[in-house]
XYZ file of C-alpha atoms in Angstrom:
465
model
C 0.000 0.000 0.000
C 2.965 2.073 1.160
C 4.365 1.773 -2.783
C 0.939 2.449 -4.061
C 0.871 5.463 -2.033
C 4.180 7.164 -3.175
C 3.779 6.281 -7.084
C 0.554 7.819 -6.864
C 2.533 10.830 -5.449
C 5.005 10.497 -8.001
C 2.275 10.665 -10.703
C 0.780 13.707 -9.421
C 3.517 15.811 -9.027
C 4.721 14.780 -12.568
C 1.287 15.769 -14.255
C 1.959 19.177 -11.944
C 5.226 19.821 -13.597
C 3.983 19.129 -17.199
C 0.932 21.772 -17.006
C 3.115 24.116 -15.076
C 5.449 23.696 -18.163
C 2.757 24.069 -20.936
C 1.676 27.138 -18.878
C 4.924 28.765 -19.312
C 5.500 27.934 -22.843
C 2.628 29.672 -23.313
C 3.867 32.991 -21.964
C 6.117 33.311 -23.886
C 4.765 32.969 -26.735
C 2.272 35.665 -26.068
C 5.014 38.006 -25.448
C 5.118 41.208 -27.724
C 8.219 41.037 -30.235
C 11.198 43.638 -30.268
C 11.216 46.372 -31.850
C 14.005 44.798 -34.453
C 11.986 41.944 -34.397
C 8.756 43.984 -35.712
C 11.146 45.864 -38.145
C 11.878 42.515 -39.515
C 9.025 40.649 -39.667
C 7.191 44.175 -41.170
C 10.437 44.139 -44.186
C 9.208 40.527 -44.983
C 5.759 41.455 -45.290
C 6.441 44.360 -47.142
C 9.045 42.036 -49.331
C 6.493 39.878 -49.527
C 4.242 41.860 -50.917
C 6.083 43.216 -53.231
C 7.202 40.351 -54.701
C 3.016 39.781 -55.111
C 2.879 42.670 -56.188
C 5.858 41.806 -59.201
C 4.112 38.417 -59.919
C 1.050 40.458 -60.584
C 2.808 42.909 -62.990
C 4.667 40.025 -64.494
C 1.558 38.236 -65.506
C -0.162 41.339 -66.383
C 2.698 41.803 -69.015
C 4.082 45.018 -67.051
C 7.204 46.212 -66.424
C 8.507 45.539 -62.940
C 9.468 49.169 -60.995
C 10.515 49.829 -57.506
C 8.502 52.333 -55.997
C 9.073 55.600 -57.050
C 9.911 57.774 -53.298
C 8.179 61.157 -53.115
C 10.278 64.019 -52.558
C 8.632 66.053 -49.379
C 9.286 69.743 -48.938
C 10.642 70.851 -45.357
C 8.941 73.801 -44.951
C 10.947 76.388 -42.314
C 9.619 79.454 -41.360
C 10.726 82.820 -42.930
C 12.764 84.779 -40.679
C 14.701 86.513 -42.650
C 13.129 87.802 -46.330
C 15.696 85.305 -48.063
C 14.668 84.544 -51.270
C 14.099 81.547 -52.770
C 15.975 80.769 -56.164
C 15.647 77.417 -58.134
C 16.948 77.142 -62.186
C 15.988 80.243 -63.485
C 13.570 81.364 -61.010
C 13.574 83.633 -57.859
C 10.746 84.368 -55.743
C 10.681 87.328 -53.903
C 8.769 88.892 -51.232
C 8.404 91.452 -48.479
C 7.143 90.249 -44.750
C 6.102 93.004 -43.776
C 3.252 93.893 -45.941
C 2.486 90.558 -47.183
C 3.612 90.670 -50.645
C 5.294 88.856 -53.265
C 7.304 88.757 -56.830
C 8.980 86.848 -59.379
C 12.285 87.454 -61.117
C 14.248 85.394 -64.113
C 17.668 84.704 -63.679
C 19.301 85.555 -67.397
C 22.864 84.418 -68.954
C 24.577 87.204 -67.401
C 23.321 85.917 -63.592
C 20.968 89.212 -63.072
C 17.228 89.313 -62.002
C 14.508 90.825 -64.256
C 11.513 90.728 -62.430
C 8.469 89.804 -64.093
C 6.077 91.596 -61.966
C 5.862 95.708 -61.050
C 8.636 96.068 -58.202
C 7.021 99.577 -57.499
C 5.569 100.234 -53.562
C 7.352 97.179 -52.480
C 5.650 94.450 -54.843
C 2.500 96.083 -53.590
C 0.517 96.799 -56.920
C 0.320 92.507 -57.381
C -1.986 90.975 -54.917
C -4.897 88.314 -54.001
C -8.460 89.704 -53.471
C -10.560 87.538 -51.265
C -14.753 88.249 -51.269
C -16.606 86.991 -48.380
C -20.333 87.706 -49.721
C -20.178 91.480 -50.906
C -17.027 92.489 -49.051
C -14.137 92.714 -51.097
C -10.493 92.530 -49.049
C -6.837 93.451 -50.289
C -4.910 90.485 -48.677
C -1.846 92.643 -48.932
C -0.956 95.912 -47.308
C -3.791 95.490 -44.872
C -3.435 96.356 -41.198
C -6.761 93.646 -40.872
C -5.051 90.614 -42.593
C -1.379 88.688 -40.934
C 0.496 87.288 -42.945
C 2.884 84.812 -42.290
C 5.894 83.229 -44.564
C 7.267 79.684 -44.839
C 10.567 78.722 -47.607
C 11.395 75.446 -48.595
C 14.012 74.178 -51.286
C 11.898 74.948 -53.773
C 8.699 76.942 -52.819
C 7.289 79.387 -50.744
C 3.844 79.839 -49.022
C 2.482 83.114 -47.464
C -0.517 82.611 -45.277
C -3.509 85.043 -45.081
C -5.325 85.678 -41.942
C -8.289 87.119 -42.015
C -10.040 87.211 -38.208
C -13.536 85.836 -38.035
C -13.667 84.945 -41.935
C -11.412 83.207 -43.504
C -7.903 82.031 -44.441
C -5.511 82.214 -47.495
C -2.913 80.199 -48.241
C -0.911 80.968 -51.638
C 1.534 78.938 -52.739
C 4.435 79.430 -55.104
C 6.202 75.625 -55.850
C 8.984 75.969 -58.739
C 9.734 72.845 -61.223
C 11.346 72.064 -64.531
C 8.630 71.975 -67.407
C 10.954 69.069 -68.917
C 12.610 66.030 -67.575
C 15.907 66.418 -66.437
C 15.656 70.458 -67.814
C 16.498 73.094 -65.309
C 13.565 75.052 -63.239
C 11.524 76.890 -65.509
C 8.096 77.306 -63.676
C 5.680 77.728 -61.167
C 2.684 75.958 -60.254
C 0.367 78.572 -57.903
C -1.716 77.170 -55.815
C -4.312 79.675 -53.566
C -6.531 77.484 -50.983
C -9.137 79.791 -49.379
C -10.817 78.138 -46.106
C -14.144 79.124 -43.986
C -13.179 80.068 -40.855
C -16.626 80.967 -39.775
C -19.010 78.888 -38.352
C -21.478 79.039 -40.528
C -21.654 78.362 -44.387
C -20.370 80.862 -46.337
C -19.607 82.340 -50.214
C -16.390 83.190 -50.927
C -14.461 83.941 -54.150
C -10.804 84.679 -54.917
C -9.279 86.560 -57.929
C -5.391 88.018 -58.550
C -4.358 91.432 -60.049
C -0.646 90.336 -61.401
C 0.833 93.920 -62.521
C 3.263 92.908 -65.216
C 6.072 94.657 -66.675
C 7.888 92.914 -69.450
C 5.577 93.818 -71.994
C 5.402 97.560 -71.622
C 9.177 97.931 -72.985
C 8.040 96.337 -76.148
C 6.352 96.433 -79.449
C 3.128 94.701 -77.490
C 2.305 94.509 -73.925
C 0.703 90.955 -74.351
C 0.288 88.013 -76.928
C -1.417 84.965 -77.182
C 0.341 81.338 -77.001
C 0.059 80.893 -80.823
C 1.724 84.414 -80.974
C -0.574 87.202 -82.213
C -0.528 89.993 -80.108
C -3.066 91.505 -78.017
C -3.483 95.511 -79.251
C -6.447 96.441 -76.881
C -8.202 95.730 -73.480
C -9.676 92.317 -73.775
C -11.745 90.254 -71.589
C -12.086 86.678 -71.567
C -14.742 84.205 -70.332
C -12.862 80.735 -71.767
C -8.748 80.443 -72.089
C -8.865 77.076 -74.006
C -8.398 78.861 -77.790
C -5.377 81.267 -76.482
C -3.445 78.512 -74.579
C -1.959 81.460 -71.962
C -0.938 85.167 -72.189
C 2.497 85.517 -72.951
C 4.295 88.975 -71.417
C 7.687 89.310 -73.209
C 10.707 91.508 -74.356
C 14.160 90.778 -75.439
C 15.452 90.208 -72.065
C 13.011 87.878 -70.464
C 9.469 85.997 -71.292
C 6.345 84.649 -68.436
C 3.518 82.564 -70.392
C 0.446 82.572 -67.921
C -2.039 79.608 -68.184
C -5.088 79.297 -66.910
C -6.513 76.203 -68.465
C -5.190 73.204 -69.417
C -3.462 70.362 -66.980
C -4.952 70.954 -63.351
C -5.810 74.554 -63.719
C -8.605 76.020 -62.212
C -11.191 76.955 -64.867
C -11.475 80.729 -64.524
C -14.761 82.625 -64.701
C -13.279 85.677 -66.532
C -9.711 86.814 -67.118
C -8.343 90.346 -68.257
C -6.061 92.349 -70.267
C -5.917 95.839 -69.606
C -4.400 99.125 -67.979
C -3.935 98.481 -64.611
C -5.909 101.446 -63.969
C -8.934 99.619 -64.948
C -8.263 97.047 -62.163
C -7.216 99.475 -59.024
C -10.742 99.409 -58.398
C -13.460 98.284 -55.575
C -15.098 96.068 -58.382
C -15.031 92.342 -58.720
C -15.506 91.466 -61.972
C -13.722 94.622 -64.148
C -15.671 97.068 -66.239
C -14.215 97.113 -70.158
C -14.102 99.628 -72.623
C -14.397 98.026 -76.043
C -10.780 98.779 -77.711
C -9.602 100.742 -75.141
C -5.400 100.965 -75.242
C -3.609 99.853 -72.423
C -1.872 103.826 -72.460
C -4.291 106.134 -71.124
C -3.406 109.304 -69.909
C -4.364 108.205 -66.234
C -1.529 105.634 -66.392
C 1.345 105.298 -69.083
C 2.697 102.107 -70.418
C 1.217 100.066 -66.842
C -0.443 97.013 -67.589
C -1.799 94.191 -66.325
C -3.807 90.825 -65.910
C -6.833 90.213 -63.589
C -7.958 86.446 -63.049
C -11.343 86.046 -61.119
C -11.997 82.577 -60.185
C -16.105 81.186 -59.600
C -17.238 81.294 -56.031
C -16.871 78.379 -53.469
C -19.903 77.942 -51.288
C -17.778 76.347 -48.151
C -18.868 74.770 -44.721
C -17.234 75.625 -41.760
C -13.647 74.589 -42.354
C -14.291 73.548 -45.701
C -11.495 74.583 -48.359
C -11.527 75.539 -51.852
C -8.683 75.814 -54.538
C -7.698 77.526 -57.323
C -4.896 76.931 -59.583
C -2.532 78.305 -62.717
C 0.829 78.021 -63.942
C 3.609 80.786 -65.371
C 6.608 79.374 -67.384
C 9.423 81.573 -67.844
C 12.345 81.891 -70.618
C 15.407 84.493 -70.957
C 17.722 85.757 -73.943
C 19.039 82.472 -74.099
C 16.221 80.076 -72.858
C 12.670 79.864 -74.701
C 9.521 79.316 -73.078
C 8.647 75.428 -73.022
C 5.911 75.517 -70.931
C 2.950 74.741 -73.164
C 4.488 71.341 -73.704
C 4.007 70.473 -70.193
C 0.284 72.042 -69.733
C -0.320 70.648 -73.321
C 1.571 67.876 -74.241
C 1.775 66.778 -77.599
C -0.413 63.863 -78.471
C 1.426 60.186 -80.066
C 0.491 60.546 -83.578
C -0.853 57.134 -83.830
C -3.719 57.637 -81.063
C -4.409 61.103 -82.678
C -7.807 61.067 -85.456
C -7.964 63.051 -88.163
C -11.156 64.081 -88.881
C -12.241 64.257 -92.560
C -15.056 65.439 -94.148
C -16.638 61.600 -94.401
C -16.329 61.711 -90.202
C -18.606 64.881 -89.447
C -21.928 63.695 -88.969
C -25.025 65.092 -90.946
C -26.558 68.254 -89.746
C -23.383 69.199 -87.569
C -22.793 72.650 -86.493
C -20.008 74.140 -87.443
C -19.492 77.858 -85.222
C -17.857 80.196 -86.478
C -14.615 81.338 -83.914
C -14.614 83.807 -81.294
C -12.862 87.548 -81.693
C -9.841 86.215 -80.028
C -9.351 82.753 -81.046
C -5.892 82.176 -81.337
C -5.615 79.376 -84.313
C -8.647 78.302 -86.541
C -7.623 74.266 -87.623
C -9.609 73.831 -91.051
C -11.293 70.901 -92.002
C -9.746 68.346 -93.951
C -10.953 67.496 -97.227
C -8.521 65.062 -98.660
C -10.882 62.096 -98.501
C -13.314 64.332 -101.299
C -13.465 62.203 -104.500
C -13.200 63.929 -108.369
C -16.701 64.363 -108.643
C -17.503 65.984 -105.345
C -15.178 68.508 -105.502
C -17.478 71.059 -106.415
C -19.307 73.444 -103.797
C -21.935 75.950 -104.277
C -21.217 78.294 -101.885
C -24.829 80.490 -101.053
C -24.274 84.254 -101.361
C -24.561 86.003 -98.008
C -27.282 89.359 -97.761
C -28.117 91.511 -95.361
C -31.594 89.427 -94.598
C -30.015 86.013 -94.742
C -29.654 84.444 -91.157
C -27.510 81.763 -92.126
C -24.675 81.413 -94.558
C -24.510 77.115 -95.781
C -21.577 75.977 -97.417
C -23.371 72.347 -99.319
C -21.064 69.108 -100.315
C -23.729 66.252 -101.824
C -24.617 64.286 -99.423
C -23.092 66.023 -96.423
C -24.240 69.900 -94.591
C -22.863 72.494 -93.330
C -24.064 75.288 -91.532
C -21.932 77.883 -90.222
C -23.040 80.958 -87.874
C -22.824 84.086 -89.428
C -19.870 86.060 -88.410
C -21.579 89.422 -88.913
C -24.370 90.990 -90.523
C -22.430 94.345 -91.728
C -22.404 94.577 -95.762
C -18.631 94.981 -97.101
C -19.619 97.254 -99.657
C -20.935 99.940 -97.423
C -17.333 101.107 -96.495
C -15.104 102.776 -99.025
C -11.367 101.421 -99.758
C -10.602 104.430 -97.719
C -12.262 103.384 -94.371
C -10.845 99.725 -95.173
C -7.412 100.957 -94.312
C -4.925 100.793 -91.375
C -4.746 104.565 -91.269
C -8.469 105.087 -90.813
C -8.879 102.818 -88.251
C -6.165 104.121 -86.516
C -7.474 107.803 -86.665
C -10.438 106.033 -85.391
C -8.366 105.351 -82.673
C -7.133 108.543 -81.779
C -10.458 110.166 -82.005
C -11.938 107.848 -79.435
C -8.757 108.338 -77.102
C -9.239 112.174 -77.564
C -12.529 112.106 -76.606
C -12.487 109.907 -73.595
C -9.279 112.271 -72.017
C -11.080 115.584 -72.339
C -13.708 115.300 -69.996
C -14.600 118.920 -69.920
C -16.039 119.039 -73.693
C -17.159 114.786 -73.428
C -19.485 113.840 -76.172
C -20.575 110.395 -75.291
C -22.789 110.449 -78.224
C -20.119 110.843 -80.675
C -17.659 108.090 -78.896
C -20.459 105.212 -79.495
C -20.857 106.433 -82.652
C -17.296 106.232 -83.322
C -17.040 102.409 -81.404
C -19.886 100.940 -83.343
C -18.234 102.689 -86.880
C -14.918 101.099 -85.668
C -16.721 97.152 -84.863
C -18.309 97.127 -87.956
C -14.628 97.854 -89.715
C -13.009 95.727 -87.872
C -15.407 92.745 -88.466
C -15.568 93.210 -91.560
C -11.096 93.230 -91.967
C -11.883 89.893 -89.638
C -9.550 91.687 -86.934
């Protein structure tokens, strides 16, 4: 009994050790790894699934690519008003009143500024409207700014207490790969800083200065140049406003790529701008030169209004590419790039459907691409063209089998001007008159000034000018 006893002992205390054992194990198992252990049981997973990712890609018939890395900016405070110079572009500012400016570096290593460096860089601004109210984010005692550089950018912050904030942002990049800096993305985020819903709306009064030292002040991206005030609604037919002289170039687009679709941008004397308006009042032909301000011009972009939330943001966007005397303006490749020729379809006259609408181009379309006719055979090359009258609504250009209807231009009979009035010299003493007019208020006949503007459209529709 004795020996019964003490293996029954024996038995217990070895099924004691064994669970006391298991318990252990058990413990340790459950214990959280190292940190070098989680660092290398995460670089297998990620190895892993990359190489999932590569068998993927390999059966997909796809190039296998390590994962491009992101450059980040380290943005720093401004302390100092250092500027900030990448390829061949500074940005400038002053800290003190909030504003800002852009200069080219040229072959010779010396800064032309593309923007008015009058009033420290004062006359070049952001407008922010917060329902009717209309607020100079620079030179205001109301609004702090505040200043941050990086390697390549620079951001100003807007404060405006109890309504909003504005943050503009100026990031420089090469238009080409492996090309030097040539341009600047600029990015303005407005956000609601009330607490209730509210409209606002941002536009920019850029107060350039390369154009007034030549021939033109402005010109379109296809290259004709701009010889009055002009207001657009659409930018898609100029493909940006080029400011230029010998020296140094800035190409300004506002449409195409991510750009923000504008709802009107300007041309005109700054003069016309420096005022408490939103949206700018044009004079039909008007020169840039007035005798209120000499040789000043400028562009005004006014972006559509953002109904924001509380803290809700909105952003607008544009681009400026720059060149010197020894660099040309490349931009439009990058905001336009050139389509592969094999993807691109040529439309002939066999493609255009019946009944389509053909309109005839705006005043300021920069480039007019006809219609092809190649595909016409022998015995459909001949067109009756429909002679155009005074009554007719509608002048149709017929091909058999196929319709075209195109909007008539204008309704102003050719033959009721003489070869006189047809001239350059007429028109520009049309000019003159209208200038004289306008600057001597004292005598002003407003009756004789729309007179001479509607004599002046008709001639100049009819020269298709």
């Amino acid at each position: 009994m004795k020996i019964i006893k003490l293996s029954g002992i024996a038995v217990i205390f070895s099924l004691f050790a064994l669970c006391f054992s298991s318990c252990k194990s058990t413990k340790v198992s459950d214990k959280a790894p190292s940190q070098k252990e989680a660092a290398a049981e995460t670089e297998s997973a990620g190895n892993a699934d990359a190489a999932a990712a590569g068998e993927e890609a390999s059966e997909n018939g796809m190039p296998v690519q390590a994962p491009a890395r992101k450059e980040i900016e380290n943005w720093v405070e401004a302390r100092k008003p250092i500027p900030v110079s990448n390829g061949l572009v500074v940005l400038r500012y002053k800290k003190r009143v909030g504003s800002f400016n852009i200069a080219v570096r040229n072959s010779e290593d010396k800064l032309i500024p593309v923007f008015s460096t009058a009033n420290e860089f004062t006359s070049s601004a952001f407008y922010l409207k917060s329902n009717n109210k209309i607020i100079k984010l620079i030179n205001d005692g109301t609004v702090k700014p505040g200043y941050s550089l990086s390697e390549h950018g620079l951001r100003i912050s807007y404060n405006v207490p109890g309504t909003a904030e504005v943050l503009l942002e100026f990031m420089i990049f090469p238009s080409e790969e492996r090309g030097q800096s040539d341009m600047v993305k600029v990015t303005a985020t407005v956000t609601n800083k009330t607490t209730q819903t509210r409209e606002l709306a941002l536009k920019a009064v850029l107060d350039t200065i390369l154009g007034e030292t030549n021939d033109f002040h402005f010109y379109t991206g296809a290259g004709m140049p701009v010889k009055h005030e002009v207001l657009y609604k659409k930018m898609e037919n100029e493909k940006g406003i080029i400011s230029r002289n010998p020296n140094a170039a800035m190409q300004m687009f506002f449409f195409g790529a991510d750009c923000t679709a504008p709802e009107a941008v300007a041309l005109g004397n700054y003069s016309t701008f420096n005022k408490n308006e939103w949206l700018p009042n044009m004079y039909s032909y008007r020169q840039f030169d007035s005798v209120f301000a000499y040789n000043n011009s400028a562009v005004e972009v006014v972006w559509p209004t953002f109904k924001l939330n509380p803290d809700e943001s909105g952003k607008c966007i544009f681009y400026l590419a720059f060149g010197t005397d020894t660099e040309k303006l490349r931009g439009e490749n990058y905001i336009y790039p050139p389509k592969d020729e094999s993807e691109e379809d040529v439309e002939t006259v066999e493609d255009v459907e019946e009944d389509d609408v053909v309109e005839a181009p705006s005043e300021h379309v920069a480039e007019v691409v006809p219609v092809q006719v190649e595909e016409v055979s022998a015995k459909e090359e001949k067109v009756e063209v429909q002679p155009q009258t005074e009554e007719e609504g509608e002048k149709e250009v017929v091909l058999p089998k196929k319709k075209f209807s195109k909007k008539k231009k204008t309704t102003i009979n050719p033959n009721k001007f003489t070869d006189q009035q047809l001239t350059p010299e007429y028109v520009q003493s049309l000019l003159d008159r209208i200038i004289a007019l306008e600057e001597d208020d004292p005598s002003l006949n407003r009756a004789e000034i729309f007179q001479l503007n509607a004599e002046l459209d008709a001639i100049l529709e009819v020269l298709g000018l």
